[in-house]
Coordinates of C-alpha atoms and ligand atoms in Angstrom, one line a residue:
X79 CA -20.9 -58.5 6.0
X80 CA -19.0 -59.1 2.9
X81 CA -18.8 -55.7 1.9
X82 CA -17.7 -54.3 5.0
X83 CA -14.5 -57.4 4.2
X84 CA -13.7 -56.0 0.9
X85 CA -10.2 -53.7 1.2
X86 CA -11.8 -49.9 0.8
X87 CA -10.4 -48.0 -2.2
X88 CA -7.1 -45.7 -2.2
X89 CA -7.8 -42.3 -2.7
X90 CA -5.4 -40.3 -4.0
X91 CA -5.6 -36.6 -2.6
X92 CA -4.0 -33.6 -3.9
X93 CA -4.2 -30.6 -2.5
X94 CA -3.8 -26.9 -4.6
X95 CA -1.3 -25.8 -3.2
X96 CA -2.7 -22.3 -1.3
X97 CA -2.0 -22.9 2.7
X98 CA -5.6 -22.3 3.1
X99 CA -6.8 -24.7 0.5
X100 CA -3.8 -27.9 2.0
X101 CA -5.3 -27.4 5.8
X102 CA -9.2 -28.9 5.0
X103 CA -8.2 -31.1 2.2
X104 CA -6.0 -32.6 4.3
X105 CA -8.2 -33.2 6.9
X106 CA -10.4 -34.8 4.2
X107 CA -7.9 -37.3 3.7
X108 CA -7.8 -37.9 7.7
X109 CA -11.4 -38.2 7.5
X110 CA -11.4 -40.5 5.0
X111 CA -8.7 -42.5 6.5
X112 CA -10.6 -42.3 9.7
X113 CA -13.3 -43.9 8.0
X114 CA -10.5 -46.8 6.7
X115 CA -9.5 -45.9 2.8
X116 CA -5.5 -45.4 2.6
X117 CA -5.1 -42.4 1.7
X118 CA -1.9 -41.3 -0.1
X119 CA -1.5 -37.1 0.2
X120 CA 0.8 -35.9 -3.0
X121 CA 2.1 -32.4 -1.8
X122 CA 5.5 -30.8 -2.7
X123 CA 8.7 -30.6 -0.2
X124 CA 8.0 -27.5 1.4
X125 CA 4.6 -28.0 2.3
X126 CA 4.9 -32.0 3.4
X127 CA 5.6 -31.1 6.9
X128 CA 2.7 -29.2 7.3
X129 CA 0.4 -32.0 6.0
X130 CA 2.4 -34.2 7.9
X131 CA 1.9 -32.3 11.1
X132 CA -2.1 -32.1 10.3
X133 CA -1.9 -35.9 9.3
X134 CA -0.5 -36.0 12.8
X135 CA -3.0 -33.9 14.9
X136 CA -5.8 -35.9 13.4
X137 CA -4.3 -39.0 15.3
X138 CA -7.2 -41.4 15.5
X139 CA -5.2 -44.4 13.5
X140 CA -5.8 -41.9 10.4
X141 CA -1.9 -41.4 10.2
X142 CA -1.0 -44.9 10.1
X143 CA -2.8 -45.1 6.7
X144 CA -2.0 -41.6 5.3
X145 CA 1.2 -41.5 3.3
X146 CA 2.7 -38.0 2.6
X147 CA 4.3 -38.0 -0.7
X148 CA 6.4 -35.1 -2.0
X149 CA 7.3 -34.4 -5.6
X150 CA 9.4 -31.9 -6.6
X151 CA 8.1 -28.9 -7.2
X152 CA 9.3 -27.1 -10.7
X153 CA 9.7 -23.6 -9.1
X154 CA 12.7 -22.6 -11.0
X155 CA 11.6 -24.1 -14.5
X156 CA 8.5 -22.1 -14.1
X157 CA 10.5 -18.6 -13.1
X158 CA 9.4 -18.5 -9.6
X159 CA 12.1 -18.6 -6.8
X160 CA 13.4 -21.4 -5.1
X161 CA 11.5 -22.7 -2.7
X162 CA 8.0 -21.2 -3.7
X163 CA 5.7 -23.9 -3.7
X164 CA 2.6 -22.5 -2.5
X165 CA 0.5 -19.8 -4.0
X166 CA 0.8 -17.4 -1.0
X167 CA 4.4 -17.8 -1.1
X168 CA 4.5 -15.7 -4.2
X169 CA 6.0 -12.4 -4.0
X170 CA 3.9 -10.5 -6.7
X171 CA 0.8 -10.7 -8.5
X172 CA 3.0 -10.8 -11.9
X173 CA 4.0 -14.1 -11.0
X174 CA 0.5 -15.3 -10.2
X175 CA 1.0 -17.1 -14.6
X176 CA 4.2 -18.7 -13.6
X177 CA 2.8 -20.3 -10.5
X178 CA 0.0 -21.8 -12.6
X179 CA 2.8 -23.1 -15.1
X180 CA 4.5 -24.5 -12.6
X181 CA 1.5 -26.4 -11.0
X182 CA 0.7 -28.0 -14.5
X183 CA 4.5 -29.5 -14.6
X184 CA 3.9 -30.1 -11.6
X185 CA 0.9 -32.4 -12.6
X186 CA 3.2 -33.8 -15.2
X187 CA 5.5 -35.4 -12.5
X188 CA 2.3 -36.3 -10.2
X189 CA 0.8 -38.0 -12.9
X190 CA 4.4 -40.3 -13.7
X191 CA 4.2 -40.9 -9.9
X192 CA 0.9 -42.3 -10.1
X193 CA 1.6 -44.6 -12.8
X194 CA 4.3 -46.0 -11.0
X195 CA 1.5 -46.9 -8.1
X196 CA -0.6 -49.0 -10.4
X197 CA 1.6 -52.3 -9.8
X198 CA 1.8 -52.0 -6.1
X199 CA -0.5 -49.6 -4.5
X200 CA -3.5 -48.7 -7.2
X201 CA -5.1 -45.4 -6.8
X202 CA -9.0 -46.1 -6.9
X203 CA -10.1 -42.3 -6.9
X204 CA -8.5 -38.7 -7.2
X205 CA -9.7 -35.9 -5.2
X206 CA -8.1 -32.9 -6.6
X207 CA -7.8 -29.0 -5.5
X208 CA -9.9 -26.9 -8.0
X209 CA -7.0 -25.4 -9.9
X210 CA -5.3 -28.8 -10.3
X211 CA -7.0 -28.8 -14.2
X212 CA -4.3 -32.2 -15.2
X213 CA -6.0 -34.2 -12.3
X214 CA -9.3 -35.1 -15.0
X215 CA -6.7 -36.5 -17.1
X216 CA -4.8 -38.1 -14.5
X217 CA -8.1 -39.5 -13.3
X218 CA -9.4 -41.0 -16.5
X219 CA -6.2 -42.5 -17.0
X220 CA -6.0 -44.5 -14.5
X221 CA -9.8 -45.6 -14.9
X222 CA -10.6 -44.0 -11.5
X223 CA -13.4 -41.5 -10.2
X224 CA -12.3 -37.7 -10.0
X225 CA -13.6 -35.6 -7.0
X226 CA -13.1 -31.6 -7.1
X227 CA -12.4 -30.0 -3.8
X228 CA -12.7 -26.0 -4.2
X229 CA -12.6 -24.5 -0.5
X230 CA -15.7 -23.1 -0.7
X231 CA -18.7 -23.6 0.9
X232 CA -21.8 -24.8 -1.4
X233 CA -24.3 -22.0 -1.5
X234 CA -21.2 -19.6 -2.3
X235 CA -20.6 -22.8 -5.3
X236 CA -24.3 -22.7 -5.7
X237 CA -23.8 -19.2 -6.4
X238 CA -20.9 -19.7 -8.6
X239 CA -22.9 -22.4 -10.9
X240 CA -25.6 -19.5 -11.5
X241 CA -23.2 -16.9 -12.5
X242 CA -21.4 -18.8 -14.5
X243 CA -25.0 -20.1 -16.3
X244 CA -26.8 -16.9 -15.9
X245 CA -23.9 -13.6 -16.3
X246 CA -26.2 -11.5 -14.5
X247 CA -23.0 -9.6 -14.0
X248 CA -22.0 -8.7 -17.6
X249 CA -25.1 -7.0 -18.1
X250 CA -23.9 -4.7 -15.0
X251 CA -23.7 -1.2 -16.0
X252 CA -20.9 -1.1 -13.5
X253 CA -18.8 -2.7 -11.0
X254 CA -21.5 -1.4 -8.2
X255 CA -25.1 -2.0 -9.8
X256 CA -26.6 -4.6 -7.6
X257 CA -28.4 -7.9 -9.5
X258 CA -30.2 -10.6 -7.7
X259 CA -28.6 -13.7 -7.3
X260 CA -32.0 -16.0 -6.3
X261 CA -30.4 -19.2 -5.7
X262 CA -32.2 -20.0 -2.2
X263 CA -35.6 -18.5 -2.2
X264 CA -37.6 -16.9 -0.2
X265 CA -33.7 -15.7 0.4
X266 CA -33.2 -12.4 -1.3
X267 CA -29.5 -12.1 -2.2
X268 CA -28.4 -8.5 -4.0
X269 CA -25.0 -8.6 -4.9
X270 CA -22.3 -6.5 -7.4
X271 CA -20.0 -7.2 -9.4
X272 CA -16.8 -6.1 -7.4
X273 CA -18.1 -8.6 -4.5
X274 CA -17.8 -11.1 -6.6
X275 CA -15.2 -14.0 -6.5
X276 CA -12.2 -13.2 -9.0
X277 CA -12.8 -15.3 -12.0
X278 CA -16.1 -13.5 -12.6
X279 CA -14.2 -10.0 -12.2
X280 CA -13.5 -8.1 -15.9
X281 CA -9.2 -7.2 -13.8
X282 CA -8.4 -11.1 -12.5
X283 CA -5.0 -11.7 -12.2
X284 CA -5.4 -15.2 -13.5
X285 CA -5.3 -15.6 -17.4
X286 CA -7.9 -16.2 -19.4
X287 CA -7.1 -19.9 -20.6
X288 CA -6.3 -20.9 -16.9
X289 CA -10.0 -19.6 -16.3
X290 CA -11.0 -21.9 -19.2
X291 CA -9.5 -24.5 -17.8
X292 CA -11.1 -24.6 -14.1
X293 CA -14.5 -24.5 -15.8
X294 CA -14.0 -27.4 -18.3
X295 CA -12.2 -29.3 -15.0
X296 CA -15.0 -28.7 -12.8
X297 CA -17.5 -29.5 -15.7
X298 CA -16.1 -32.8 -16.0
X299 CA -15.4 -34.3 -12.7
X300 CA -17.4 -36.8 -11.6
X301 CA -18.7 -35.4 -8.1
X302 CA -17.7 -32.1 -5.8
X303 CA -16.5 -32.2 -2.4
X304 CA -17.3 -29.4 0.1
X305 CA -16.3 -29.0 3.9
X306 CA -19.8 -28.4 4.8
X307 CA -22.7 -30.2 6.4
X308 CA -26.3 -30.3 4.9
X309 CA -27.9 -29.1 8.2
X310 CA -25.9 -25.8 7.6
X311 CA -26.8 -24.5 4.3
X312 CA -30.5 -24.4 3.7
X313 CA -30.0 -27.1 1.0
X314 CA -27.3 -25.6 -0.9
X315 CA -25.6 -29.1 -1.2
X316 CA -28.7 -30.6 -2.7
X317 CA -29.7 -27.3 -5.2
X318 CA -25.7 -27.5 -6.5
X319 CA -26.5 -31.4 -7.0
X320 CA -29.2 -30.6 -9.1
X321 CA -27.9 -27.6 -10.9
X322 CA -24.2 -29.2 -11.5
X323 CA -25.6 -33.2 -12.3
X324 CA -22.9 -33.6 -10.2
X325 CA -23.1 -36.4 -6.5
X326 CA -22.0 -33.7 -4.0
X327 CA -20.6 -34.8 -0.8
X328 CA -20.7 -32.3 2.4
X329 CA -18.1 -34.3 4.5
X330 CA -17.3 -31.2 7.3
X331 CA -16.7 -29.5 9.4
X332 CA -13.4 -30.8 8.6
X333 CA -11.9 -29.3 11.0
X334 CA -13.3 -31.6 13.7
X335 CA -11.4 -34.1 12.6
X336 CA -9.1 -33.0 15.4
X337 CA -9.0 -34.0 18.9
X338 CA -10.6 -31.0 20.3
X339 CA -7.9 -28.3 21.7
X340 CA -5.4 -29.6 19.4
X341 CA -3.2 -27.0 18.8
X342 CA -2.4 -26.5 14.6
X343 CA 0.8 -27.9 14.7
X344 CA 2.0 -24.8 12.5
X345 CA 1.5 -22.7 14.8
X346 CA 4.6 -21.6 16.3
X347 CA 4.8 -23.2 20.0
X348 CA 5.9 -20.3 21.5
X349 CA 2.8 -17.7 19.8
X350 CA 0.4 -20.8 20.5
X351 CA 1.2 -21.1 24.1
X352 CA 0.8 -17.5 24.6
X353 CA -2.3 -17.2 23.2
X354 CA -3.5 -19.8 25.1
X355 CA -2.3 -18.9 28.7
X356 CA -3.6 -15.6 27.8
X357 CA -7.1 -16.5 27.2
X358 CA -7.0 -19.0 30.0
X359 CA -7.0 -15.9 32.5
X360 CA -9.8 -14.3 30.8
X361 CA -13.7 -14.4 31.9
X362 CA -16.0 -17.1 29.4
X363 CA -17.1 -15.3 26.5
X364 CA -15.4 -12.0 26.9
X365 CA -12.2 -12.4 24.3
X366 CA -13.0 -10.7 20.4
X367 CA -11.1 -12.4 17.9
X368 CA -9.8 -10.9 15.4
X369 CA -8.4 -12.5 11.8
X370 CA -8.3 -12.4 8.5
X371 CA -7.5 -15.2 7.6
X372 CA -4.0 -16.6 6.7
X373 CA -2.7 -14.2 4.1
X374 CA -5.4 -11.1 4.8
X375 CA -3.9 -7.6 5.2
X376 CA -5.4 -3.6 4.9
X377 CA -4.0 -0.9 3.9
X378 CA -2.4 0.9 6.6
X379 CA -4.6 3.3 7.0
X380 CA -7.2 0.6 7.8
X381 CA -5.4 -1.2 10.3
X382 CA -5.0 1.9 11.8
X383 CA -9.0 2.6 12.2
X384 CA -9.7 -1.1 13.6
X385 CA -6.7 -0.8 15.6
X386 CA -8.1 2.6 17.7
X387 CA -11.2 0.6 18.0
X388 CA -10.2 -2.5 19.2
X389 CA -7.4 -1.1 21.8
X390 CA -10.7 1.1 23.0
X391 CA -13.3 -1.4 23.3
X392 CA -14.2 -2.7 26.6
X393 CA -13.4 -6.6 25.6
X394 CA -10.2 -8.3 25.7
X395 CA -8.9 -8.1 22.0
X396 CA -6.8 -11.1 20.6
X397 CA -5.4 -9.7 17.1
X398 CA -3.7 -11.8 14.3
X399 CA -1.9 -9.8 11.9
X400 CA -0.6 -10.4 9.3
X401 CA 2.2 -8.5 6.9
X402 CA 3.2 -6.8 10.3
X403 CA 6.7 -6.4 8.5
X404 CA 5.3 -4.3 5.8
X405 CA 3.5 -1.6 7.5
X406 CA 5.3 1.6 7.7
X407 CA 7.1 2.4 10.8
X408 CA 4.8 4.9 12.2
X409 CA 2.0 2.1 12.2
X410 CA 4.1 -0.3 13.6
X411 CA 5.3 1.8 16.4
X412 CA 2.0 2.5 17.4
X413 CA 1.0 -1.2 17.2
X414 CA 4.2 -1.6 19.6
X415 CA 2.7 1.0 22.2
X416 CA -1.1 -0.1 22.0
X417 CA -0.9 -3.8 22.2
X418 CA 1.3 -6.4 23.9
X419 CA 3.4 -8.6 21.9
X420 CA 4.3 -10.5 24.9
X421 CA 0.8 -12.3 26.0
X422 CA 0.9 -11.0 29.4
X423 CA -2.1 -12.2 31.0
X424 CA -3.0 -8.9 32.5
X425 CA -3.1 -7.1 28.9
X426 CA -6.5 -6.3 27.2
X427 CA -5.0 -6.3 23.3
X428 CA -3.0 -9.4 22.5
X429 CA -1.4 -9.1 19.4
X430 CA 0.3 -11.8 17.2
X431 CA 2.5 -11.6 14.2
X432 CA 2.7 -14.9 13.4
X433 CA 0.7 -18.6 13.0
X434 CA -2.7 -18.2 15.3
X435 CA -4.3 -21.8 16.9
X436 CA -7.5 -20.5 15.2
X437 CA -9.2 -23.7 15.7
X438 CA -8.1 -23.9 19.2
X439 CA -8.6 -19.8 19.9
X440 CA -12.0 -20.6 18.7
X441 CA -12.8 -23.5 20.6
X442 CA -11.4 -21.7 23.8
X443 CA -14.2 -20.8 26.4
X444 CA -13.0 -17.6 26.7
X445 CA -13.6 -16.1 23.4
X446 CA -17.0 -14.9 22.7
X447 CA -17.3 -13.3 19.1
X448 CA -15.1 -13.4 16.2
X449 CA -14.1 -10.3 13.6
X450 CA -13.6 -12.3 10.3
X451 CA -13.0 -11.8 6.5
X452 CA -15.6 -14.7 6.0
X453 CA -12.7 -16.9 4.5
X454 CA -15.1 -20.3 4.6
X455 CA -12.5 -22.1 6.7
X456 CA -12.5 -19.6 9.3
X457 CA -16.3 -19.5 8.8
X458 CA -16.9 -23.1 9.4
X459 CA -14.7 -23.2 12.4
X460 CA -16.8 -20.5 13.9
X461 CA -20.1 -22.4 12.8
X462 CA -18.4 -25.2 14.6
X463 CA -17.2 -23.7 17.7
X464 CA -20.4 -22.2 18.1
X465 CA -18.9 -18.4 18.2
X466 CA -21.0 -15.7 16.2
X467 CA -19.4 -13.2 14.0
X468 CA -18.7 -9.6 12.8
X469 CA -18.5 -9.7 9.1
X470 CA -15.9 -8.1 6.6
X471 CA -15.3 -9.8 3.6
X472 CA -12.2 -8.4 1.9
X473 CA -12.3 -10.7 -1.6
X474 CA -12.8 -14.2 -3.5
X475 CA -16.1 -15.6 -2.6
X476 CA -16.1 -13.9 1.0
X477 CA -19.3 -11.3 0.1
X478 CA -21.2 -14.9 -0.6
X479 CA -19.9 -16.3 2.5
X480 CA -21.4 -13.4 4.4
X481 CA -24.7 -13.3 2.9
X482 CA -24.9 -16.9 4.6
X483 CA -23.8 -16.0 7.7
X484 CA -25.9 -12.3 8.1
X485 CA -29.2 -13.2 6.7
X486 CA -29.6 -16.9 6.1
X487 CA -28.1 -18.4 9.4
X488 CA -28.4 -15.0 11.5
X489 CA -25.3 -15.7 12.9
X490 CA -23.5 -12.9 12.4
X491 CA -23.5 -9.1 11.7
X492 CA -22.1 -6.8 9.0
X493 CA -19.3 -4.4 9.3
X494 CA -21.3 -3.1 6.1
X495 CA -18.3 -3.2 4.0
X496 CA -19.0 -2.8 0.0
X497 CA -16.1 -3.3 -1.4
X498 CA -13.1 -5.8 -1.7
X499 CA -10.1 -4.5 0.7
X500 CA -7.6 -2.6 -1.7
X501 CA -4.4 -4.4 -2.1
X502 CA -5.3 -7.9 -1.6
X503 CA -5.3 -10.7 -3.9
X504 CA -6.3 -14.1 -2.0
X505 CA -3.7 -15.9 -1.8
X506 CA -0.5 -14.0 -3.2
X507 CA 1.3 -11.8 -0.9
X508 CA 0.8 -8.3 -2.2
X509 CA 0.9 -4.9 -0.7
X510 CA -2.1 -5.0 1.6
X511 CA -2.7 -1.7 -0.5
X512 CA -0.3 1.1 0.1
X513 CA -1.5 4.3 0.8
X514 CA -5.6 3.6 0.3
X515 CA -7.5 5.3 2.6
X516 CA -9.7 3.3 5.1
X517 CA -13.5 2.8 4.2
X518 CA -14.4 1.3 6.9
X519 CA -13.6 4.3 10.3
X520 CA -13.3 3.3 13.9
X521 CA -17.2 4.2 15.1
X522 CA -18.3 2.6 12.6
X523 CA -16.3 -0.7 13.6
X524 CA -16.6 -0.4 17.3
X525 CA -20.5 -0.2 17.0
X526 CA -20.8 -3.2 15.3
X527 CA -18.7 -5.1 18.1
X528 CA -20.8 -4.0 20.5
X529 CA -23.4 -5.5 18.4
X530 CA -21.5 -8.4 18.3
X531 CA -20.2 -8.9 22.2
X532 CA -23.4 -7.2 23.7
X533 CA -26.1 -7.1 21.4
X534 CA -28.9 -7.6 24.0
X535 CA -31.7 -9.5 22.8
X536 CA -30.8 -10.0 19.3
X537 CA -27.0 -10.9 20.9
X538 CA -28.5 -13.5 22.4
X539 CA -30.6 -14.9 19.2
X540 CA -27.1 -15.2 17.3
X541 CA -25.4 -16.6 19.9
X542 CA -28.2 -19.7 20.9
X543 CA -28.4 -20.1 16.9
X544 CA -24.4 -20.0 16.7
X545 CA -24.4 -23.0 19.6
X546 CA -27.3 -24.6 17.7
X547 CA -25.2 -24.6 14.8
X548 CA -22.0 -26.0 16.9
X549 CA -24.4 -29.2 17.9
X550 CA -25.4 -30.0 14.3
X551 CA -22.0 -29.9 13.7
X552 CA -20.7 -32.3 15.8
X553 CA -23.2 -34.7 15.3
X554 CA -22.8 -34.1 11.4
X555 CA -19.6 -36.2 12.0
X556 CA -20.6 -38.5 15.0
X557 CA -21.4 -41.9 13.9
X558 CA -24.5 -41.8 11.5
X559 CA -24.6 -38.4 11.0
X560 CA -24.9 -36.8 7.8
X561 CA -21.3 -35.8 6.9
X562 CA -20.4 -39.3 8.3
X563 CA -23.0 -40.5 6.2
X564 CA -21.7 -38.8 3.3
X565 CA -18.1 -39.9 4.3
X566 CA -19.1 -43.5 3.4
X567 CA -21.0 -43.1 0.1
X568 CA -17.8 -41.2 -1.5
X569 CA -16.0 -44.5 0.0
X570 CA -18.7 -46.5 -2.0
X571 CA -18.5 -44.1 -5.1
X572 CA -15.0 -44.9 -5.5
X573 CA -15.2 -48.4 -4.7
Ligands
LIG89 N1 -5.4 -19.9 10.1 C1 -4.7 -20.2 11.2 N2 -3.9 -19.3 11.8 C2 -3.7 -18.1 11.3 C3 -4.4 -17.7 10.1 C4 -5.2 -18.7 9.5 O1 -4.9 -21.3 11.8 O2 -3.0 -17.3 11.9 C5 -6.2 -20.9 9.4 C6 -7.6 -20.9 9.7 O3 -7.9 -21.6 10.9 C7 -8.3 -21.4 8.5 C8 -7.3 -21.0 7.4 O4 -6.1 -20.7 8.0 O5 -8.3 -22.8 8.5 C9 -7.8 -19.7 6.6 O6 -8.8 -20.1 5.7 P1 -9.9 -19.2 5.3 O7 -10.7 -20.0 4.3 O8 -10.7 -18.7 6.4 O9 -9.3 -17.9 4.7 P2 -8.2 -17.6 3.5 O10 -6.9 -17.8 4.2 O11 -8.4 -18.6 2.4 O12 -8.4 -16.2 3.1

């Protein structure tokens, strides 16, 4: 009884500031505030609204105890333009250095900020984005816990930890010589170098003593979070406990911390509606979606061979993509003429341009499979919607990520892509590649969604496993289950 009296401690979260890192941290901090720690969010101008709108969307009392805080964010100082706060606001890969000079002044003001909470509003605990190196300091400073949150699931961190400890990969003879990476036996996991994420790639845009950096950071926090839940990984959690020394806490899916059907309150009303009148008039199960996540583009030549295939496949198609404005004419013209900007509910290939309701696409009854890059948030909203997939990894730790989903939790099945998508660097907005040719043709892509939509009997084994998967995690976060369980002993760890 007593404990349950005593005021729970304030966590201080701040998210790295990618768009696609901010949306499950945040939710964290809903969670956590659901769970009844004030939670203070430190973000930067630009981006508060958006954690204020997700603050919002999780409703459940969280908001009354979330406060948004934004701090300045030293753009200009740093080189960048005005106004580019977030990493996939940044218009080249040249600038990727400045960005990462600009987040560590940027952890200079955060940390003043936190030293003016100590007389009225102590912060008990930091969880930090996995770039955010200052937050240790920060941390120790103000003789509180500090919790890395890196976006990824944990067997792709579990993979990660081995690489890092092992190097199987510098004794590659080349970019494509496959090694084993036996982190989960009897799993067999072959993988190469250039499927690797970027930090363990010999052309990373991200200097060498930044590198440094996030390996003495996540070697001294004192615990890891992960959107995850134990039932999903085959122990991952557990083996990255034991191979790190570190308390992990799997605290997901976060993105259940929603009411269901929410709509992301980025998306723009007028896309989001459409989307969602035009999969209400369609038959349950019989939309593909198709993303790749929020900053994923191919070279135009590439979205030209998916595009033939999805405009000729017998399912409704609904399309996010995204650098629309950079494809050459003749592409976009064609895009114009083959789908239908306009969401009419008659039309068979929905395309938008724009911010998707993934979480509510997903979670619509009308959408039976999902295309993905095996970006780990769109991953885990699949897992938790209970949709299986059709794999393409384009970069970062996505080859991992579909490993899981293909061979260890059968939900899903390969494109049979080798290699990252030319052009793209997570995160940054680059060229989506130029004039590369596809590697992937349009046979080749619509027999795997026929796999997908109408697989027959081994359809049907991915899909019961998929909607196996979708109860576990629901009732990861229900009262008593493991991610709520979890949810309280990070509460108690900071305490
Ligand atoms: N997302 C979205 N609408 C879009 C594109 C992306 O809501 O149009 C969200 C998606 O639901 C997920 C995140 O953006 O939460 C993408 O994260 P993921 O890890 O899958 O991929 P990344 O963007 O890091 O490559």
């Amino acid at each position: 009884m007593a404990a349950s009296l005593c005021p729970k401690p304030h966590f201080v979260v701040i998210p790295w500031p990618a768009t696609s890192h901010m949306i499950p941290i945040v939710d964290i901090a809903c969670l956590l505030a659901g769970h009844g720690a004030p939670v203070t969010v430190i973000t930067t101008p630009a981006s508060a609204q958006l954690v204020q709108g997700r603050v919002e969307r999780a409703g459940q009392g969280s908001s009354a105890s979330v406060t948004v805080t934004a701090i300045p964010f030293p753009a200009a100082e740093a080189g960048l333009p005005d106004g580019c706060e977030r990493l996939d606001h940044t218009p080249s890969v040249d600038l990727v250095p400045n960005f990462f000079d600009a987040t560590t002044r940027f952890g200079d003001a955060v940390t003043r900020h936190c030293r003016g909470l100590m007389a009225t509003r102590r912060p008990d605990c930091i969880v930090a984005g996995m770039c955010n190196t200052w937050a240790h300091g920060l941390a120790r400073e103000l003789g509180a816990p500090c919790f890395i949150f890196h976006g990824f699931g944990a067997f792709a961190l579990l993979c990660c930890e081995y690489l890092n400890t092992h190097k199987p990969h510098e004794a590659a003879a080349s970019l494509d010589e496959l090694f084993d990476v036996p982190v989960l036996p009897p799993f067999e996991f072959k993988l190469a170098r250039r499927q690797l994420p970027l930090q363990f790639l010999p052309s990373c845009s991200i200097p060498e003593v930044r590198l440094r950096e996030l390996r003495e950071f996540e070697m001294a926090v004192d615990g890891i979070v992960v959107n995850s839940f134990e039932e999903l990984e085959h122990g991952s959690a557990a083996r990255l406990a034991a191979a790190t020394g570190k308390a992990v806490f799997a605290v997901g899916p976060v993105s259940l911390c929603g009411a269901p059907g929410l709509l992301d309150s980025r998306a723009d009303s007028d896309d989001a509606r459409r989307c969602m009148a035009w999969l209400d008039a369609k038959k349950a199960r019989s939309v593909l979606y198709v993303s790749f996540g929020s900053a994923g583009r191919m070279p135009p030549e590439q979205v030209m061979q998916l595009g033939m295939a999805l405009v000729s496949c017998p399912w409704p198609v609904l399309w996010v993509i995204k650098g629309a404005d950079s494809l050459p004419d003749d592409v976009n013209e064609w895009l114009q003429d083959n789908t239908d900007a306009n969401g009419l509910p008659a039309s068979q290939c929905l395309a938008v341009r724009g911010w998707a309701p993934q979480v509510a696409i997903l979670e619509h009854p009308a959408v039976g499979g999902f295309l993905t890059h095996c970006g780990w948030g769109s991953t885990l909203e699949s897992v938790a919607a209970g949709v299986p997939m059709a794999t393409w990894p384009f970069t970062a730790e996505q080859f991992l990520n579909e490993k899981l989903i293909v061979d260890v939790l059968r939900i899903g099945v390969s494109v049979g892509v080798t290699k990252p998508t030319e052009g793209v660097l997570t995160g940054v907005k680059s060229g989506g590649g130029g004039k590369a040719k596809a590697d992937v043709g349009t046979e080749q892509v619509k027999q795997v969604l026929d796999m997908l939509m109408d697989g027959g009997v081994d359809g049907e084994a991915r899909r019961a496993k998929a909607e196996e998967l979708m109860a576990k995690a629901k009732a990861a976060l229900e009262h008593g289950g493991s991610s709520y369980m979890n949810l309280e002993k990070l509460i108690q760890f900071a305490g």
